[in-house]
Amino acid sequence: MKSHLAVPILWQQKVVGALSFRSNQNDAFDVDDQETAERIAVQVAAGIVVLRTHREAVADAKVRSTLAELGRDASSSGSIERLGEYVSEALRSYLEYDRISISSYDSEKQILNNRYLHDRSDGSVTANEIGQPVSSKDSVRGLAVEERVLVVVGPDDIEDLSTNYPGIQALIEKGTSRGIVVPMTVEDRVIGVVSVMGSESIDHTALEVDLVQQVVDQIAPVFSSFLLQDELKMEIERGALLASISRTVSSGLSIDEVFDSFADELQKIVPYDRLAIGDWFIDQNI
């Protein structure tokens, strides 16, 4: 194209679009053409604003409907795994992603624990990464929970992030180029983090970021409830095992049989590879 004429479309002194004309002829447009284009831009401005407002209203209504449905599903999900599936389904219509994880966070130990993980790159839920505690240090998820900030990763800065947060390098090697990482809070306490990662070569839109934040806010109370249920279940199991250990130790078995059985029971609540039990004789100071 040898000639180009472009004028902005303005509405209330804000640019809402542009008119662009091109021609294969040299010097195809003159001042009159420019004035005509500007008048056309004035005429179409209102229509563009109406269409944009309608489009945004439809999109907003769709998001509200999705969040309402997610709220109903989350409340009756029954498990963290099912809750994660509902989150995956809710986001699928709005943004491209390859991997979603929902992790709990222990602020005292600075530990993250994947409670749900879905990898769409091979269409599977990666079970071997679920329930494995990892340090929150040196990871983007750790940055989100420790600083209580929403982190948006784009194609232009993900390589730089890997320098300070080497934990993301494994995802980069799988093709990850962007992501949204949102801390999950309940009553001003960080209980977990949701990470949505993808391989698209464009930045996330403000709508996508806001949607993920709203989804996280929606599921946070339910996720907190599941964590409390898990803690209560563990306490009950721990109490039962301690009672069993007490009965074992006080039984009439030989010392070797007592400690063998004791060790088997203890390993259920204290993971270990080697256990040593020694006597302390105070009178003999040994």
Short mmCIF file of C-alpha atoms in Angstrom, two decimals:
data_model
loop_
_atom_site.label_atom_id
_atom_site.label_comp_id
_atom_site.label_asym_id
_atom_site.label_seq_id
_atom_site.Cartn_x
_atom_site.Cartn_y
_atom_site.Cartn_z
CA MET A 1 0.00 0.00 0.00
CA LYS A 2 1.36 3.41 -1.02
CA SER A 3 -1.02 5.72 0.87
CA HIS A 4 -2.49 5.55 4.34
CA LEU A 5 -5.02 7.76 6.13
CA ALA A 6 -5.96 7.16 9.78
CA VAL A 7 -8.10 9.18 12.20
CA PRO A 8 -9.01 8.46 15.82
CA ILE A 9 -12.56 7.75 16.91
CA LEU A 10 -13.23 9.85 20.01
CA TRP A 11 -15.94 9.66 22.64
CA GLN A 12 -15.95 12.13 25.52
CA GLN A 13 -12.36 13.04 24.70
CA LYS A 14 -11.22 9.42 24.91
CA VAL A 15 -9.99 7.32 22.01
CA VAL A 16 -12.35 4.37 21.52
CA GLY A 17 -11.17 3.28 18.08
CA ALA A 18 -9.70 4.35 14.77
CA LEU A 19 -10.62 4.62 11.09
CA SER A 20 -7.92 3.46 8.70
CA PHE A 21 -7.87 3.87 4.91
CA ARG A 22 -5.21 2.50 2.55
CA SER A 23 -4.63 2.89 -1.17
CA ASN A 24 -2.30 1.47 -3.81
CA GLN A 25 -1.94 4.93 -5.36
CA ASN A 26 0.59 7.54 -4.33
CA ASP A 27 -0.81 10.58 -2.47
CA ALA A 28 -4.30 9.12 -2.72
CA PHE A 29 -5.74 11.14 0.20
CA ASP A 30 -5.97 14.90 0.59
CA VAL A 31 -7.22 17.32 3.27
CA ASP A 32 -10.84 16.89 2.18
CA ASP A 33 -10.54 13.12 2.60
CA GLN A 34 -9.16 13.65 6.10
CA GLU A 35 -12.05 15.97 7.03
CA THR A 36 -14.53 13.44 5.67
CA ALA A 37 -12.90 10.66 7.66
CA GLU A 38 -13.05 12.76 10.83
CA ARG A 39 -16.76 13.44 10.30
CA ILE A 40 -17.38 9.72 9.79
CA ALA A 41 -15.46 9.01 12.99
CA VAL A 42 -17.77 11.36 14.89
CA GLN A 43 -20.83 9.60 13.47
CA VAL A 44 -19.69 6.08 14.32
CA ALA A 45 -18.29 6.88 17.80
CA ALA A 46 -21.63 6.55 19.59
CA GLY A 47 -22.39 3.26 17.86
CA ILE A 48 -19.00 1.82 18.83
CA VAL A 49 -19.52 2.82 22.46
CA VAL A 50 -22.99 1.24 22.50
CA LEU A 51 -21.67 -1.99 20.98
CA ARG A 52 -18.74 -2.08 23.40
CA THR A 53 -21.00 -1.42 26.38
CA HIS A 54 -23.34 -4.19 25.25
CA ARG A 55 -20.44 -6.59 24.73
CA GLU A 56 -19.03 -5.80 28.17
CA ALA A 57 -22.47 -6.21 29.76
CA VAL A 58 -22.89 -9.63 28.14
CA ALA A 59 -19.40 -10.67 29.22
CA ASP A 60 -20.02 -9.43 32.75
CA ALA A 61 -23.32 -11.30 32.96
CA LYS A 62 -21.57 -14.47 31.76
CA VAL A 63 -18.86 -14.08 34.42
CA ARG A 64 -21.45 -13.52 37.15
CA SER A 65 -23.34 -16.60 36.01
CA THR A 66 -20.13 -18.65 35.98
CA LEU A 67 -19.17 -17.48 39.47
CA ALA A 68 -22.66 -18.18 40.81
CA GLU A 69 -22.55 -21.70 39.36
CA LEU A 70 -19.06 -22.21 40.75
CA GLY A 71 -20.27 -21.09 44.17
CA ARG A 72 -23.07 -23.67 44.12
CA ASP A 73 -20.77 -26.42 42.85
CA ALA A 74 -18.01 -25.58 45.33
CA SER A 75 -20.36 -25.74 48.29
CA SER A 76 -21.43 -29.26 47.36
CA SER A 77 -18.12 -30.50 45.92
CA GLY A 78 -17.29 -32.78 48.85
CA SER A 79 -13.53 -32.88 48.22
CA ILE A 80 -10.62 -30.68 47.21
CA GLU A 81 -10.15 -32.75 44.04
CA ARG A 82 -13.73 -32.12 42.93
CA LEU A 83 -13.42 -28.46 43.88
CA GLY A 84 -10.36 -28.21 41.64
CA GLU A 85 -12.27 -29.80 38.76
CA TYR A 86 -14.99 -27.18 39.11
CA VAL A 87 -12.36 -24.41 39.04
CA SER A 88 -10.82 -25.90 35.88
CA GLU A 89 -14.21 -26.05 34.20
CA ALA A 90 -15.08 -22.48 35.20
CA LEU A 91 -11.88 -21.01 33.75
CA ARG A 92 -11.82 -23.08 30.57
CA SER A 93 -14.30 -20.82 28.76
CA TYR A 94 -12.34 -17.64 29.43
CA LEU A 95 -8.62 -18.25 29.06
CA GLU A 96 -6.15 -20.68 27.59
CA TYR A 97 -4.11 -22.56 30.17
CA ASP A 98 -2.02 -25.70 30.40
CA ARG A 99 -1.72 -26.21 34.12
CA ILE A 100 -3.78 -25.32 37.21
CA SER A 101 -2.69 -26.01 40.75
CA ILE A 102 -4.38 -25.36 44.08
CA SER A 103 -1.98 -25.55 47.02
CA SER A 104 -2.29 -25.16 50.77
CA TYR A 105 0.24 -22.99 52.61
CA ASP A 106 1.83 -23.40 56.04
CA SER A 107 3.17 -19.96 56.97
CA GLU A 108 5.11 -21.22 60.00
CA LYS A 109 7.02 -23.87 58.07
CA GLN A 110 6.92 -21.92 54.77
CA ILE A 111 5.65 -25.03 53.03
CA LEU A 112 3.38 -25.38 50.00
CA ASN A 113 1.45 -28.57 49.41
CA ASN A 114 -0.32 -29.32 46.11
CA ARG A 115 -3.88 -30.35 46.89
CA TYR A 116 -5.11 -30.30 43.29
CA LEU A 117 -3.13 -30.31 40.07
CA HIS A 118 -4.36 -30.55 36.51
CA ASP A 119 -2.01 -30.58 33.54
CA ARG A 120 -3.86 -30.11 30.25
CA SER A 121 -0.71 -30.60 28.19
CA ASP A 122 -1.31 -34.34 28.46
CA GLY A 123 -4.90 -34.21 29.72
CA SER A 124 -4.12 -35.77 33.07
CA VAL A 125 -4.14 -35.02 36.75
CA THR A 126 -0.58 -35.52 37.94
CA ALA A 127 -1.10 -37.58 41.08
CA ASN A 128 2.57 -37.99 42.01
CA GLU A 129 2.90 -34.25 42.63
CA ILE A 130 -0.12 -34.09 44.93
CA GLY A 131 0.51 -34.21 48.66
CA GLN A 132 4.25 -33.60 48.31
CA PRO A 133 5.30 -30.64 50.53
CA VAL A 134 7.76 -28.20 48.94
CA SER A 135 9.44 -25.07 50.26
CA SER A 136 7.75 -21.80 49.31
CA LYS A 137 11.16 -20.18 48.88
CA ASP A 138 12.54 -19.52 45.39
CA SER A 139 9.14 -19.94 43.74
CA VAL A 140 6.61 -17.55 42.24
CA ARG A 141 3.89 -19.20 44.30
CA GLY A 142 6.00 -18.49 47.38
CA LEU A 143 6.29 -14.84 46.35
CA ALA A 144 2.50 -14.65 46.07
CA VAL A 145 1.75 -16.15 49.50
CA GLU A 146 4.61 -14.55 51.44
CA GLU A 147 4.08 -11.04 50.03
CA ARG A 148 0.31 -11.49 49.72
CA VAL A 149 0.35 -10.21 46.15
CA LEU A 150 -1.24 -11.32 42.91
CA VAL A 151 1.55 -12.16 40.46
CA VAL A 152 1.03 -11.92 36.70
CA VAL A 153 3.76 -13.50 34.59
CA GLY A 154 4.12 -12.60 30.92
CA PRO A 155 6.17 -13.96 28.00
CA ASP A 156 8.60 -11.04 28.24
CA ASP A 157 9.51 -11.49 31.90
CA ILE A 158 9.22 -15.20 32.66
CA GLU A 159 12.88 -15.87 31.82
CA ASP A 160 14.00 -13.05 34.15
CA LEU A 161 11.78 -14.46 36.92
CA SER A 162 13.50 -17.81 36.65
CA THR A 163 16.74 -16.16 37.79
CA ASN A 164 15.26 -15.16 41.14
CA TYR A 165 12.72 -17.98 41.35
CA PRO A 166 14.39 -21.11 39.94
CA GLY A 167 11.37 -23.20 40.87
CA ILE A 168 9.65 -21.99 37.70
CA GLN A 169 12.40 -23.33 35.43
CA ALA A 170 10.81 -26.77 35.20
CA LEU A 171 7.60 -25.20 33.87
CA ILE A 172 9.53 -23.09 31.35
CA GLU A 173 11.12 -26.27 30.03
CA LYS A 174 7.58 -27.62 29.47
CA GLY A 175 6.70 -24.55 27.40
CA THR A 176 5.13 -22.29 30.02
CA SER A 177 5.34 -18.63 29.02
CA ARG A 178 2.73 -16.87 31.12
CA GLY A 179 0.70 -17.28 34.28
CA ILE A 180 -1.52 -15.85 37.01
CA VAL A 181 -0.71 -16.70 40.63
CA VAL A 182 -3.18 -15.63 43.32
CA PRO A 183 -2.84 -16.07 47.09
CA MET A 184 -5.93 -17.45 48.83
CA THR A 185 -6.89 -15.68 52.05
CA VAL A 186 -9.56 -16.27 54.70
CA GLU A 187 -10.01 -13.79 57.54
CA ASP A 188 -6.74 -12.04 56.62
CA ARG A 189 -4.84 -15.33 56.79
CA VAL A 190 -3.12 -16.84 53.74
CA ILE A 191 -4.21 -20.48 53.49
CA GLY A 192 -3.12 -21.33 49.96
CA VAL A 193 -2.46 -20.26 46.40
CA VAL A 194 -3.96 -20.88 42.98
CA SER A 195 -1.61 -20.95 39.99
CA VAL A 196 -2.81 -20.86 36.36
CA MET A 197 -0.01 -21.35 33.82
CA GLY A 198 -0.10 -21.41 30.02
CA SER A 199 2.02 -21.43 26.88
CA GLU A 200 0.32 -18.66 24.92
CA SER A 201 2.77 -16.03 23.66
CA ILE A 202 0.58 -13.05 24.64
CA ASP A 203 0.01 -11.31 27.97
CA HIS A 204 -3.06 -12.02 30.06
CA THR A 205 -5.85 -9.47 29.76
CA ALA A 206 -7.17 -7.51 32.73
CA LEU A 207 -10.43 -9.47 32.42
CA GLU A 208 -8.59 -12.79 32.75
CA VAL A 209 -6.62 -11.62 35.77
CA ASP A 210 -9.75 -10.26 37.46
CA LEU A 211 -11.65 -13.48 36.75
CA VAL A 212 -9.00 -15.69 38.34
CA GLN A 213 -8.97 -13.41 41.40
CA GLN A 214 -12.76 -13.67 41.70
CA VAL A 215 -12.63 -17.45 41.34
CA VAL A 216 -10.04 -17.68 44.11
CA ASP A 217 -12.15 -15.45 46.37
CA GLN A 218 -15.16 -17.65 45.62
CA ILE A 219 -13.56 -20.95 46.58
CA ALA A 220 -11.43 -19.75 49.53
CA PRO A 221 -14.03 -20.43 52.30
CA VAL A 222 -14.76 -23.91 50.94
CA PHE A 223 -11.06 -24.73 50.58
CA SER A 224 -10.47 -23.56 54.16
CA SER A 225 -13.26 -25.85 55.35
CA PHE A 226 -11.66 -28.84 53.63
CA LEU A 227 -8.28 -28.04 55.23
CA LEU A 228 -9.91 -27.90 58.67
CA GLN A 229 -11.62 -31.24 58.03
CA ASP A 230 -8.27 -32.76 57.04
CA GLU A 231 -6.63 -31.42 60.22
CA LEU A 232 -9.44 -32.80 62.38
CA LYS A 233 -9.20 -36.18 60.66
CA MET A 234 -5.44 -36.27 61.21
CA GLU A 235 -5.85 -35.41 64.90
CA ILE A 236 -8.38 -38.22 65.35
CA GLU A 237 -6.10 -40.67 63.56
CA ARG A 238 -3.09 -39.49 65.58
CA GLY A 239 -4.99 -39.95 68.84
CA ALA A 240 -6.05 -43.45 67.87
CA LEU A 241 -2.50 -44.41 66.88
CA LEU A 242 -1.03 -43.02 70.10
CA ALA A 243 -3.57 -45.04 72.09
CA SER A 244 -2.61 -48.13 70.07
CA ILE A 245 1.09 -47.48 70.74
CA SER A 246 0.36 -47.10 74.45
CA ARG A 247 -1.43 -50.46 74.50
CA THR A 248 1.42 -52.07 72.58
CA VAL A 249 4.12 -50.77 74.93
CA SER A 250 2.18 -51.87 78.01
CA SER A 251 1.46 -55.36 76.65
CA GLY A 252 3.15 -58.47 77.95
CA LEU A 253 5.24 -59.04 74.82
CA SER A 254 9.00 -59.37 74.84
CA ILE A 255 11.03 -56.16 74.48
CA ASP A 256 11.91 -56.87 70.83
CA GLU A 257 8.29 -57.60 69.91
CA VAL A 258 7.10 -54.47 71.72
CA PHE A 259 9.51 -52.18 69.88
CA ASP A 260 8.91 -53.83 66.50
CA SER A 261 5.18 -53.26 66.84
CA PHE A 262 5.77 -49.80 68.32
CA ALA A 263 7.91 -48.84 65.33
CA ASP A 264 5.25 -50.00 62.86
CA GLU A 265 2.58 -47.90 64.56
CA LEU A 266 4.85 -44.85 64.97
CA GLN A 267 5.71 -44.72 61.29
CA LYS A 268 2.06 -44.02 60.48
CA ILE A 269 2.27 -40.58 62.14
CA VAL A 270 6.01 -39.79 62.05
CA PRO A 271 7.64 -40.58 58.69
CA TYR A 272 11.17 -41.89 59.17
CA ASP A 273 13.75 -44.17 57.59
CA ARG A 274 15.58 -45.24 60.76
CA LEU A 275 14.46 -45.36 64.40
CA ALA A 276 16.67 -45.91 67.45
CA ILE A 277 15.31 -46.41 70.97
CA GLY A 278 17.67 -46.34 73.93
CA ASP A 279 17.35 -46.70 77.69
CA TRP A 280 18.66 -44.08 80.11
CA PHE A 281 19.70 -45.41 83.47
CA ILE A 282 19.90 -42.37 85.78
CA ASP A 283 21.60 -44.11 88.72
CA GLN A 284 24.33 -45.45 86.48
CA ASN A 285 24.48 -42.24 84.40
CA ILE A 286 24.30 -44.21 81.17
#
